[in-house]
């Protein structure tokens, strides 16, 4: 086969794959619109209650000294080969919150447009999007004017009692919606250094844990925060979480890192960091 023929065959294969991706995205967008309407029709009162009780956070509390009683608190930390919704359904029984690895700019990220990542998956199996879209002006439009070179600012929504549904099972869980620093964009377009990113990442993770403690969360579901298209390093993210959870933020009973064991290696890196817990 000539080089031209090989190129044409490769180009045709790539075009086919792009078409398949576009078709899936269109299908997901249709499902998202249908799901949003279903949630609104079926859970109107619960959605409104969550909207009314949602709190906007935009400050960091004073940093805390290490907890001298950290070992006595006996926090359980698990790294699980689960997605976030599966973890929500598995770990019930006490006040539970899940971290939504959110878009800084759009409610639900690309959910309504058919994209799929952690936030979009949360929205596909809950009424989270119905709640978040109510904060377009107050939260997302402000964020769009304050991107901080792609590292973003410490801003979050705490939405209580979001309903999650899968295979006939349901659970109600609080959601912390907070974007990680977008390292990939910040370094590509704004020449942000690794040090600047790490400082922002530490501040953001502390901010998330502060919010969870402020709301007296006992079971906290986290994950490979920012380790997808935002380009954060899984080992660094896990290490920062471990540092705070074993020194200053020790009030939780259970912390679950829901990290699907895929090709990106994030599960292995988190498991290695937390293997001593």
GROMACS .gro file of N, CA and C in nm, residues 77-79 235 238-239 242 268-277:
model
   51
   77UNK      N    1  -1.013   0.660   5.570
   77UNK     CA    2  -0.991   0.711   5.435
   77UNK      C    3  -0.983   0.593   5.339
   78UNK      N    4  -1.067   0.597   5.235
   78UNK     CA    5  -1.070   0.489   5.136
   78UNK      C    6  -1.043   0.546   4.997
   79UNK      N    7  -0.968   0.472   4.919
   79UNK     CA    8  -0.955   0.499   4.775
   79UNK      C    9  -1.030   0.388   4.704
  235UNK      N   10  -0.081   1.261   4.168
  235UNK     CA   11   0.001   1.238   4.287
  235UNK      C   12   0.009   1.364   4.373
  238UNK      N   13  -0.342   1.418   4.541
  238UNK     CA   14  -0.360   1.323   4.652
  238UNK      C   15  -0.274   1.362   4.772
  239UNK      N   16  -0.151   1.405   4.745
  239UNK     CA   17  -0.061   1.444   4.853
  239UNK      C   18  -0.110   1.564   4.931
  242UNK      N   19  -0.400   1.455   5.147
  242UNK     CA   20  -0.351   1.378   5.261
  242UNK      C   21  -0.291   1.469   5.367
  268UNK      N   22  -0.430   0.440   4.061
  268UNK     CA   23  -0.304   0.385   4.114
  268UNK      C   24  -0.228   0.491   4.193
  269UNK      N   25  -0.223   0.612   4.142
  269UNK     CA   26  -0.149   0.719   4.211
  269UNK      C   27  -0.213   0.754   4.344
  270UNK      N   28  -0.345   0.762   4.348
  270UNK     CA   29  -0.412   0.790   4.475
  270UNK      C   30  -0.393   0.675   4.573
  271UNK      N   31  -0.403   0.553   4.523
  271UNK     CA   32  -0.386   0.436   4.610
  271UNK      C   33  -0.246   0.433   4.671
  272UNK      N   34  -0.147   0.472   4.593
  272UNK     CA   35  -0.009   0.473   4.643
  272UNK      C   36   0.008   0.577   4.753
  273UNK      N   37  -0.049   0.695   4.734
  273UNK     CA   38  -0.034   0.802   4.833
  273UNK      C   39  -0.103   0.766   4.965
  274UNK      N   40  -0.217   0.698   4.956
  274UNK     CA   41  -0.295   0.669   5.077
  274UNK      C   42  -0.278   0.525   5.126
  275UNK      N   43  -0.180   0.454   5.076
  275UNK     CA   44  -0.167   0.312   5.111
  275UNK      C   45  -0.138   0.289   5.259
  276UNK      N   46  -0.086   0.389   5.328
  276UNK     CA   47  -0.054   0.373   5.470
  276UNK      C   48  -0.173   0.400   5.560
  277UNK      N   49  -0.284   0.452   5.503
  277UNK     CA   50  -0.402   0.484   5.586
  277UNK      C   51  -0.491   0.363   5.603
   0.00000   0.00000   0.00000
